[in-house]
Coordinates of C-alpha atoms and ligand atoms in Angstrom, one line a residue:
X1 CA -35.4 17.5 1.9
X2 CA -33.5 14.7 0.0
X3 CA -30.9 13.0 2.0
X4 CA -27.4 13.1 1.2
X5 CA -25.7 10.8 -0.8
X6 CA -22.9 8.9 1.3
X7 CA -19.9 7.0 0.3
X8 CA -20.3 3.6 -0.5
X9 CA -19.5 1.2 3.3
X10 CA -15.7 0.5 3.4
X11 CA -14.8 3.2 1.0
X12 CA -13.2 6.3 2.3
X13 CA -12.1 9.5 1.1
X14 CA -8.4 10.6 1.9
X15 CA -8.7 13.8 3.1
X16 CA -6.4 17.0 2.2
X17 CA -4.9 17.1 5.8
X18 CA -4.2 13.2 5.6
X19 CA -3.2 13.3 1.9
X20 CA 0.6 14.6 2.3
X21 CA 1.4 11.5 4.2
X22 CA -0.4 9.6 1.8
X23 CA 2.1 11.2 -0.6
X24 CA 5.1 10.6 1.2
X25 CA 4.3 7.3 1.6
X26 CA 3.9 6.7 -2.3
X27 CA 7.3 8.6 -3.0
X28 CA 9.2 7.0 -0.6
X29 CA 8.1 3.4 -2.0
X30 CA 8.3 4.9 -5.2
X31 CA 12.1 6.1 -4.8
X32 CA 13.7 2.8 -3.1
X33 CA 11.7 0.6 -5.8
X34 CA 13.7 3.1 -8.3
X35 CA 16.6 2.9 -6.7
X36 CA 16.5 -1.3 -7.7
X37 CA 15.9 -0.9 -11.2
X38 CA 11.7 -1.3 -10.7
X39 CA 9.5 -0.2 -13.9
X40 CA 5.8 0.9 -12.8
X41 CA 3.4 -0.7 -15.0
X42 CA -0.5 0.7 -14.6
X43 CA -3.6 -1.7 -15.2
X44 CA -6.7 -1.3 -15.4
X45 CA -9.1 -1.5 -12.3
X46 CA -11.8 -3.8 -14.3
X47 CA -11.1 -6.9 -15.9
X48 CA -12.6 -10.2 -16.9
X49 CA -14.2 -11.7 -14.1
X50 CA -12.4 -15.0 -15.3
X51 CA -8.9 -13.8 -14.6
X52 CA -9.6 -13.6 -11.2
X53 CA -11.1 -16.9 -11.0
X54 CA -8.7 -18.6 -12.7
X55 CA -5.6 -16.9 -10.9
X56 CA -6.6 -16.5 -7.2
X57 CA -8.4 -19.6 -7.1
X58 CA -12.3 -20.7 -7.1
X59 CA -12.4 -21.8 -3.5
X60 CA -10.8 -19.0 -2.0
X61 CA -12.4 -16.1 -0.1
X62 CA -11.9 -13.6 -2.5
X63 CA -13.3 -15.5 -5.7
X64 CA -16.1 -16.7 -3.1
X65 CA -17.5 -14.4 -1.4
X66 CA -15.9 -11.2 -1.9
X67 CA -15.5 -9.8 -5.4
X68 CA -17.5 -7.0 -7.4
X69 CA -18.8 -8.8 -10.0
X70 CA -21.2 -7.6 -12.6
X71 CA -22.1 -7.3 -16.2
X72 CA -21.4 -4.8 -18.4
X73 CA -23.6 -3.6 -21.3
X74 CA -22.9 -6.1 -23.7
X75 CA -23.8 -9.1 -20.9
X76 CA -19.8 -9.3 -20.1
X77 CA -18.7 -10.4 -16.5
X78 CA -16.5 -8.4 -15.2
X79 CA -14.6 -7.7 -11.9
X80 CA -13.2 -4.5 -9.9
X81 CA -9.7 -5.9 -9.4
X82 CA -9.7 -7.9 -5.6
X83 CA -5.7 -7.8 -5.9
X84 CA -2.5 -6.4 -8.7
X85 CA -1.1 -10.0 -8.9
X86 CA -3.4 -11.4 -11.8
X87 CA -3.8 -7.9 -13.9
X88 CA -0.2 -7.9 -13.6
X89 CA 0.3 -11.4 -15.0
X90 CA -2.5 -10.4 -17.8
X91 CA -1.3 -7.4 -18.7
X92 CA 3.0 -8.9 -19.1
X93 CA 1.9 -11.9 -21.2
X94 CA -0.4 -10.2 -23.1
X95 CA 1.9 -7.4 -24.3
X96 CA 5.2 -9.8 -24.5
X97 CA 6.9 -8.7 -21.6
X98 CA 7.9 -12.6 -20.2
X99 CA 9.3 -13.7 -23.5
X100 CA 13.2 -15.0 -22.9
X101 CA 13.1 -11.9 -20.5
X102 CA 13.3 -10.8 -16.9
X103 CA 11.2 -7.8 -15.5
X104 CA 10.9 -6.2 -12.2
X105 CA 7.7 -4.5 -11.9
X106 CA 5.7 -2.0 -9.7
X107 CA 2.1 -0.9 -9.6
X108 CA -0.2 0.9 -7.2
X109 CA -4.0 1.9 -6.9
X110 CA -7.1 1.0 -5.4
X111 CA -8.4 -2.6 -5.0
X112 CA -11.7 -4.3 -4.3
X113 CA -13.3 -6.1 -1.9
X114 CA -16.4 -6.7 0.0
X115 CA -15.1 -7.9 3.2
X116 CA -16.6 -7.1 6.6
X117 CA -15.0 -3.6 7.2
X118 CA -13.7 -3.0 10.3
X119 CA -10.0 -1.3 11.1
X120 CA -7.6 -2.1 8.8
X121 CA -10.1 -3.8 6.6
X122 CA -12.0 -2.0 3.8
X123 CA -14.0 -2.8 0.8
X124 CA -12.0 0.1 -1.9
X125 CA -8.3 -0.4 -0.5
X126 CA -4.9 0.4 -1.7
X127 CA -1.7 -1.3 -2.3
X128 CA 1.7 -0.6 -4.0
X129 CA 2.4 -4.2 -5.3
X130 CA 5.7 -5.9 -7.0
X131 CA 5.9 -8.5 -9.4
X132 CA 9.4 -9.7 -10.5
X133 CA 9.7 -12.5 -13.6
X134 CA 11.9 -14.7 -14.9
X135 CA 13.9 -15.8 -12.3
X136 CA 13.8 -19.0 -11.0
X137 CA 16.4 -18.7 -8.2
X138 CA 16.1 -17.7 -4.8
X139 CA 18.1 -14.5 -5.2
X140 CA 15.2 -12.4 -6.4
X141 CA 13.1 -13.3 -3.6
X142 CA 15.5 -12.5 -1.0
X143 CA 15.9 -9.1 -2.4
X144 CA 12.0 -8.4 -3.0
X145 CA 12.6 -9.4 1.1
X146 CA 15.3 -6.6 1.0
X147 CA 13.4 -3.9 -0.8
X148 CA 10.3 -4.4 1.6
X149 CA 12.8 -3.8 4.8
X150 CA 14.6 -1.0 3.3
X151 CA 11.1 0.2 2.3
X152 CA 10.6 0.4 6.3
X153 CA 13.5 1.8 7.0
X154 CA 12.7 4.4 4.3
X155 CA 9.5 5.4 6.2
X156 CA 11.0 5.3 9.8
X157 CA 8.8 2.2 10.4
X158 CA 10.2 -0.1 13.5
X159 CA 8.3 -3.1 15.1
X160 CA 7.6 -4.8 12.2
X161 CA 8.0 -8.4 12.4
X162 CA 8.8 -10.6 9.2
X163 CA 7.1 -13.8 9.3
X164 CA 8.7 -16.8 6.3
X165 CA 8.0 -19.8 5.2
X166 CA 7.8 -22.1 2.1
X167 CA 5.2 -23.9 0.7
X168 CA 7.0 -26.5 -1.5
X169 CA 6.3 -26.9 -5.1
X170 CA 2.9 -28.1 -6.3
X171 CA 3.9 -32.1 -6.0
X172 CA 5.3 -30.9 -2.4
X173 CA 2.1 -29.5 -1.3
X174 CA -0.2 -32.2 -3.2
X175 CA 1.2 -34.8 -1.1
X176 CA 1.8 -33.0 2.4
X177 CA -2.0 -31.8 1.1
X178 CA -3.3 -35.1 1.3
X179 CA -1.6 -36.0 5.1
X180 CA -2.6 -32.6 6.7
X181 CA -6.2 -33.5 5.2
X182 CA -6.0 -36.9 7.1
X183 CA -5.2 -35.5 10.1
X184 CA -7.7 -33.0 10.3
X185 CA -10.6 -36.1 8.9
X186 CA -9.3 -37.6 12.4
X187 CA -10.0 -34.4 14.3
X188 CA -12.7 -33.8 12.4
X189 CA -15.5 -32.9 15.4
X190 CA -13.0 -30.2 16.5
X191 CA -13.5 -28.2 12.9
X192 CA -15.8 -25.1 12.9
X193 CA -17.9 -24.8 10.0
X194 CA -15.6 -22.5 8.2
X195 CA -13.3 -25.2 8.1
X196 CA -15.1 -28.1 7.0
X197 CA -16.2 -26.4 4.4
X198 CA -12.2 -26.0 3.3
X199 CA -11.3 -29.4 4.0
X200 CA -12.4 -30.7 0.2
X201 CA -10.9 -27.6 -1.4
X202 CA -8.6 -25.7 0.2
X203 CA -7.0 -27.7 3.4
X204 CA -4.1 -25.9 3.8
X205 CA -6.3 -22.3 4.6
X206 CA -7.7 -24.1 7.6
X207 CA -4.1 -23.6 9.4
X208 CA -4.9 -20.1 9.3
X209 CA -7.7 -20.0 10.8
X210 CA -7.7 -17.3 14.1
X211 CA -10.6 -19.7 15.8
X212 CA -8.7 -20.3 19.8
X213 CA -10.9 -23.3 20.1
X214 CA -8.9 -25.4 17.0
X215 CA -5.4 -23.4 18.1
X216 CA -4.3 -26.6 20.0
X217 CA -5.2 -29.0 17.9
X218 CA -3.8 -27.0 14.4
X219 CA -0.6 -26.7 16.6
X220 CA -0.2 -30.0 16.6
X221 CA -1.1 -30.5 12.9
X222 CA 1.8 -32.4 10.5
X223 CA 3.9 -29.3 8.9
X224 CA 5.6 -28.8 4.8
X225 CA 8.7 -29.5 6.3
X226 CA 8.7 -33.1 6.1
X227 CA 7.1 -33.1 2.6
X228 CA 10.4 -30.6 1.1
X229 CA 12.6 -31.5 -1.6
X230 CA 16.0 -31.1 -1.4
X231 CA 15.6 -27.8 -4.1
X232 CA 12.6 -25.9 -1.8
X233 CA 14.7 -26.4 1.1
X234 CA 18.0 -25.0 -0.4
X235 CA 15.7 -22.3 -1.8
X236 CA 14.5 -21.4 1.8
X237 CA 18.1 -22.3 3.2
X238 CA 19.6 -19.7 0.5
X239 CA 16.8 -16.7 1.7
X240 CA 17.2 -17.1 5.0
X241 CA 20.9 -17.1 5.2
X242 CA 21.0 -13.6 3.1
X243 CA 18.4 -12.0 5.3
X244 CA 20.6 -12.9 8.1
X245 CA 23.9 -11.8 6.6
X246 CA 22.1 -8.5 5.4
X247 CA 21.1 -7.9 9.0
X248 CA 17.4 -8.4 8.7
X249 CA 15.5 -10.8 11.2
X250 CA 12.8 -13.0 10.3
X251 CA 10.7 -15.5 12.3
X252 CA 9.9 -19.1 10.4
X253 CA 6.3 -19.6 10.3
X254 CA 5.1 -22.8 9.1
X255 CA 1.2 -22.1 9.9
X256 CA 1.7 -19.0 7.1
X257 CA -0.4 -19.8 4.5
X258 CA -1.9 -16.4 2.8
X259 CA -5.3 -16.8 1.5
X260 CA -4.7 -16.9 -2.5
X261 CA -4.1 -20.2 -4.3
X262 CA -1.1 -19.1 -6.9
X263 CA 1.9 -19.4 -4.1
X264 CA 4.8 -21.6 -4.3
X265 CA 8.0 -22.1 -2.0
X266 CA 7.9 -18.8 -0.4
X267 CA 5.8 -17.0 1.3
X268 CA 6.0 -13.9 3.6
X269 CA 4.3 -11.5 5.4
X270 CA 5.3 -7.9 7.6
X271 CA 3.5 -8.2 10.7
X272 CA 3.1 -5.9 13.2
X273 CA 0.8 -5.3 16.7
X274 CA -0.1 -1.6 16.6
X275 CA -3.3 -2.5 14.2
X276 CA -5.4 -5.0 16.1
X277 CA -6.5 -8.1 14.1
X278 CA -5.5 -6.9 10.6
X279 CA -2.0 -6.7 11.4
X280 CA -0.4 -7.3 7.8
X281 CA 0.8 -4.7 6.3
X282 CA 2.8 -6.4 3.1
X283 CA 2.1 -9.6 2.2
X284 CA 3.7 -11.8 -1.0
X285 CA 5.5 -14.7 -2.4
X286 CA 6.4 -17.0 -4.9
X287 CA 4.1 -17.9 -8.0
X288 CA 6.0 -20.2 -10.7
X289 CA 2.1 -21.8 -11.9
X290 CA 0.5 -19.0 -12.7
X291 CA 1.7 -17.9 -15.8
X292 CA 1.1 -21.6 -17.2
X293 CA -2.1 -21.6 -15.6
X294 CA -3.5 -18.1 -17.1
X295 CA -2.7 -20.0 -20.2
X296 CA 1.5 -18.7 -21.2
X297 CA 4.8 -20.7 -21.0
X298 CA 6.1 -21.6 -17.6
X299 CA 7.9 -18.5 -16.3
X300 CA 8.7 -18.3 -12.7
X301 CA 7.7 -15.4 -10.2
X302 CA 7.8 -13.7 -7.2
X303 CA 5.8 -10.7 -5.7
X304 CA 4.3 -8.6 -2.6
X305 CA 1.8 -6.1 -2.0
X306 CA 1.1 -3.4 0.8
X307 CA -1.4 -2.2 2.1
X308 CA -1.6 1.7 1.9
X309 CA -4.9 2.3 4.6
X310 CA -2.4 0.0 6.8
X311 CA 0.6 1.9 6.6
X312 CA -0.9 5.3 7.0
X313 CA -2.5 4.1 10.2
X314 CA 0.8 2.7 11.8
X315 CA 2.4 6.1 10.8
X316 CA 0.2 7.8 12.1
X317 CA 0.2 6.2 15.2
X318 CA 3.5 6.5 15.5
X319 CA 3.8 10.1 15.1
X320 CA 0.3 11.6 14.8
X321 CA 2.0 15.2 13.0
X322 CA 3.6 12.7 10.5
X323 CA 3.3 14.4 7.3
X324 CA 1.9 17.5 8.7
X325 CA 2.4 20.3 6.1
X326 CA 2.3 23.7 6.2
X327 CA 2.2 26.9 4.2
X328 CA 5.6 29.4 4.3
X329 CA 4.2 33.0 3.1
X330 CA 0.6 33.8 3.2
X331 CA -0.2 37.3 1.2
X332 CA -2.8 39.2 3.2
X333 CA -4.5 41.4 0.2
X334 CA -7.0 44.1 1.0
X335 CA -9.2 45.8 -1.9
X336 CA -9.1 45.0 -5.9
X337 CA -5.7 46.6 -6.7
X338 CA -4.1 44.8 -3.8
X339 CA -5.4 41.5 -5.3
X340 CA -4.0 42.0 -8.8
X341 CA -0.7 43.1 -7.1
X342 CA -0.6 40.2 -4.7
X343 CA -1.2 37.7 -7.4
X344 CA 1.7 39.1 -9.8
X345 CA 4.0 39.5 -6.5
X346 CA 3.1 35.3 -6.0
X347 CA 4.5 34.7 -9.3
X348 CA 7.9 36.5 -8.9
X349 CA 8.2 34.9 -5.1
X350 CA 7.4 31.6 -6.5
X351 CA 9.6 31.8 -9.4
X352 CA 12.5 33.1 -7.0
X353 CA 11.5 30.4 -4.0
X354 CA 11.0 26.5 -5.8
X355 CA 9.5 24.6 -3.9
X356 CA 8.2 26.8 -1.2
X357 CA 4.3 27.1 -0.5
X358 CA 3.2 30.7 -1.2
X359 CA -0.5 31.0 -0.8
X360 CA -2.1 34.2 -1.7
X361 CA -5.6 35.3 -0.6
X362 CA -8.3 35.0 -2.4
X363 CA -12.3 35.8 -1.6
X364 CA -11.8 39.1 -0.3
X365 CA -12.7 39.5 3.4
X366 CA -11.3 41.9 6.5
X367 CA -7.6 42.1 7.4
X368 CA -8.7 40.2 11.0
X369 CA -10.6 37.3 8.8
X370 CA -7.6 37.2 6.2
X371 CA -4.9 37.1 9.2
X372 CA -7.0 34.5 10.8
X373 CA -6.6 32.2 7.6
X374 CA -2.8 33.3 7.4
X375 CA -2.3 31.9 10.8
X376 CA -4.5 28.3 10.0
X377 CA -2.2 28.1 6.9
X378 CA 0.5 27.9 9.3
X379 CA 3.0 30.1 7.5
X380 CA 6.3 32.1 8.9
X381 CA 5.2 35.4 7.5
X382 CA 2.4 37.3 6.0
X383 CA 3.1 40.1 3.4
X384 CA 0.2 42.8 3.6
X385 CA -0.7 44.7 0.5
X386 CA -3.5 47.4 0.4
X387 CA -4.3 50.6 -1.1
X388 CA -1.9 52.1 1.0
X389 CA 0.8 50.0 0.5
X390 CA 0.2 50.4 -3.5
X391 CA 0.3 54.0 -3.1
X392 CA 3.4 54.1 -1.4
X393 CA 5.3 51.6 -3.1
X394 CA 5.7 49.7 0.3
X395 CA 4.6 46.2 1.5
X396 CA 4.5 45.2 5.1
X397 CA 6.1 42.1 6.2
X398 CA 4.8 40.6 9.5
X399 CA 6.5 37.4 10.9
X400 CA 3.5 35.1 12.0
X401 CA 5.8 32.7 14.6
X402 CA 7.4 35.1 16.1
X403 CA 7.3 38.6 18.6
X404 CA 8.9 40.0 16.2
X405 CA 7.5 43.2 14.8
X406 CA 6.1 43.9 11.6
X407 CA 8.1 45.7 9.0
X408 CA 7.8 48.0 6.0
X409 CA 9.8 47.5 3.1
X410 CA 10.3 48.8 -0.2
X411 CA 8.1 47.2 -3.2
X412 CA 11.5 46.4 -5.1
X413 CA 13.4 44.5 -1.6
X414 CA 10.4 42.4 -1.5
X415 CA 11.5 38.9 -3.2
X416 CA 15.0 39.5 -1.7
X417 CA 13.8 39.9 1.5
X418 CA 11.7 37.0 1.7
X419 CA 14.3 34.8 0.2
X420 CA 16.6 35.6 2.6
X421 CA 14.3 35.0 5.8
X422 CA 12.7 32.1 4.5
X423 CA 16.3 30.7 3.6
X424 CA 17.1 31.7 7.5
Ligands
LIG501 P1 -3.0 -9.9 0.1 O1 -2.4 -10.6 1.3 O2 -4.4 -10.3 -0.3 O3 -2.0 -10.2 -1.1 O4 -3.0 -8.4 0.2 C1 -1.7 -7.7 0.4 C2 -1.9 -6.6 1.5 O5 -3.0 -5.7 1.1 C3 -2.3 -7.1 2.9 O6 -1.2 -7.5 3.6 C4 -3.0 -5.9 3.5 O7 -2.0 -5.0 4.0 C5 -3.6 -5.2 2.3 N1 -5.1 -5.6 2.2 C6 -5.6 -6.7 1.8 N2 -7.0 -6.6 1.9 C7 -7.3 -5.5 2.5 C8 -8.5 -4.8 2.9 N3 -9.7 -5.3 2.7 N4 -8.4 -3.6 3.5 C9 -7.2 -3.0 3.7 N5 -6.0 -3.6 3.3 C10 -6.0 -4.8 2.7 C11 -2.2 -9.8 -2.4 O8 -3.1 -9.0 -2.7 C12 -1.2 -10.4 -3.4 N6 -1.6 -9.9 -4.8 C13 0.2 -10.0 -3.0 C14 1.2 -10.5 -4.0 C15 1.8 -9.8 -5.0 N7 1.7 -11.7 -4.0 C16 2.5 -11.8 -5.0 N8 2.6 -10.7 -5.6

């Protein structure tokens, strides 16, 4: 016998009993992004392998080691999208959204990577991302900060810990760059592979780095702080000082680095300690060179992205019935006439009930097998309809949650009947 196909490793199907939280996660992100003027903007899942290259950065792990990458039928490289950021820069420039202009933007779907799965960590992924532009001051990132915590709140998430911190402007980081890579030549025999291989291009990932045995000596590592302009440090000075005022804590982390190469100034990730090692659940920042870099006019910009998979999980865990659902009325229909009946008696109960979940059986089957399924669907009541019933004019009404008894009504009390018990 042929084997079954199986899904691709690190790509998982939501299921129907997970997907309702799924979808109150979405609507809840979707409706406090609304509620600060956010436009969703949708992007295509492939693009130019270049893009991604040229935006996240060539000696990063993404662009490294982890992207789909593969040519199309005309010999074209292209890319399943690793991250929103860069499609979302492509797709504003190219259709004249940054020009003498400010946007606040919002995306979602599934990204790409081929990382070692583990929890938390998959190769098809989701994220609802944000990308703001046009504004250079540090107001907008305090209140993509704000949106993020409200977000939370939204969702009944607690225990989340915000972590800041700044990363200076390019000429900052060039010469703080060039003193963290000295110290770390000078500690050099302490280094795992891993980061000697960054030291040339990408020194400032190595304070990341989760290895215990270099924990002491990255502790002790020179920080941004004394590299920081007067500007980057009234930038950070300005979000700080609104996140306090607006009642939301933070924690200064100077070691917060994030692992793409388009940040500036800030930086900020959502911790939290219910998932293990991939603990971030929203992760963004600043990005004023990237525009420039894919090639348009200087326009500044901040961003974040969550991570659906993430957020699920931590809901879940914190109530495992989150986003349970169930049905209201199930109609328990025995024989062909009963059927037809049933499905015309769903219209009228739906059209009189928005809103509500009426599910009528279908299939055929005994009254015990049909009563069976009306108890899975986890409805208040059952209405039973068969040739007697017809006959008579009559349908039977039996709560499913209760002792109470079952009871016959008239065919034409029906809909005011349920309305009013299900309105109860
Ligand atoms: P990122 O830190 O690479 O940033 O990803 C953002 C979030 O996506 C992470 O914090 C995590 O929750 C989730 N995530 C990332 N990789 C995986 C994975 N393999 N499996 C499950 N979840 C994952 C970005 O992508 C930037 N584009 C964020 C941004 C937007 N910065 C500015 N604007």
């Amino acid at each position: 016998m042929a084997k079954n196909i199986q899904a691709i490793r690190g790509m998982h199907d939501v299921l129907p009993q997970h997907s309702p939280l799924w979808q109150h996660l979405e609507q809840s992100v979707a409706g406090v992004l609304a509620s600060y003027g956010y436009r969703e903007i949708r992007m295509p899942i492939l693009e130019q392998t270049e893009l991604f290259k040229r935006s996240i950065g060539e000696v990063t792990d993404i662009v490294e080691k982890e992207m789909y990458t593969f040519e199309d039928r005309n010999g074209d490289s292209l890319t399943l999208r690793p991250e929103g950021t860069a499609g979302c820069v492509r797709a504003a420039m190219e259709n004249g959204l940054l020009h003498n202009q400010t946007q606040r933007l919002w995306y979602q779907g599934p990204m790409f990577r081929h990382e070692r799965p583990q929890k938390g960590r998959y190769r098809q992924f989701h994220q609802i991302g944000v990308e703001t532009f046009g504004m250079a001051g540090p107001d907008i990132d305090a209140e993509v900060i704000l949106i993020t915590s409200r977000i939370w709140r939204a969702l009944g998430l607690d225990g989340l810990e915000l972590q800041l911190n700044t990363l200076g402007t390019a000429e900052e980081r060039a010469t703080y760059r060039d003193e963290l890579v000295n110290y770390l030549q000078a500690h050099h025999d302490l280094l795992d592979d891993d980061s000697r291989r960054r030291l040339a291009g990408n020194p400032l990932r190595i304070l990341d780095s989760k290895n215990p045995a270099m924990r002491e000596m990255l502790d002790a590592a020179p920080t941004m702080s004394a590299h920081m302009g007067d500007v980057s440090r009234a930038h950070l000075d300005f979000i700080c000082e609104t996140l306090t005022r607006a009642g939301v804590p933070f924690v200064l982390n100077p070691r917060l680095v994030r692992g793409l190469d388009y940040y500036s100034r800030t930086v900020f990730e959502w911790v939290t300690d219910r998932l293990g090692a991939q603990g971030t659940v929203c992760a963004g920042g600043r990005y004023d060179g990237l525009v420039e870099q894919l090639g348009g006019k200087p326009v500044p910009a901040v961003g974040f992205a969550m991570g659906l998979e993430r957020l699920v999980a931590v809901l879940e865990e914190i109530d495992p019935d989150a986003g349970a659902v169930s049905a209201d009325l199930y109609l328990v229909l025995m024989g062909t006439a009963a059927e037809r009946e049933g499905l015309v008696l769903g219209e009228a109960l739906r059209n009189a009930l928005p809103g509500r979940e009426i599910v009528c059986h279908c299939g055929g089957g005994g009254m015990k097998a049909q009563f069976k399924r009306a108890d899975r669907s986890g409805a208040r009541y059952a209405l039973v309809l068969g040739d007697a019933e017809i006959e008579a004019g009559t349908i039977v009404l039996k709560p499913l949650r209760s002792d109470e008894e079952q009871f016959v009504l008239a065919r034409d009390a029906v809909v005011a009947t349920v309305v009013e018990r299900l309105s109860a």
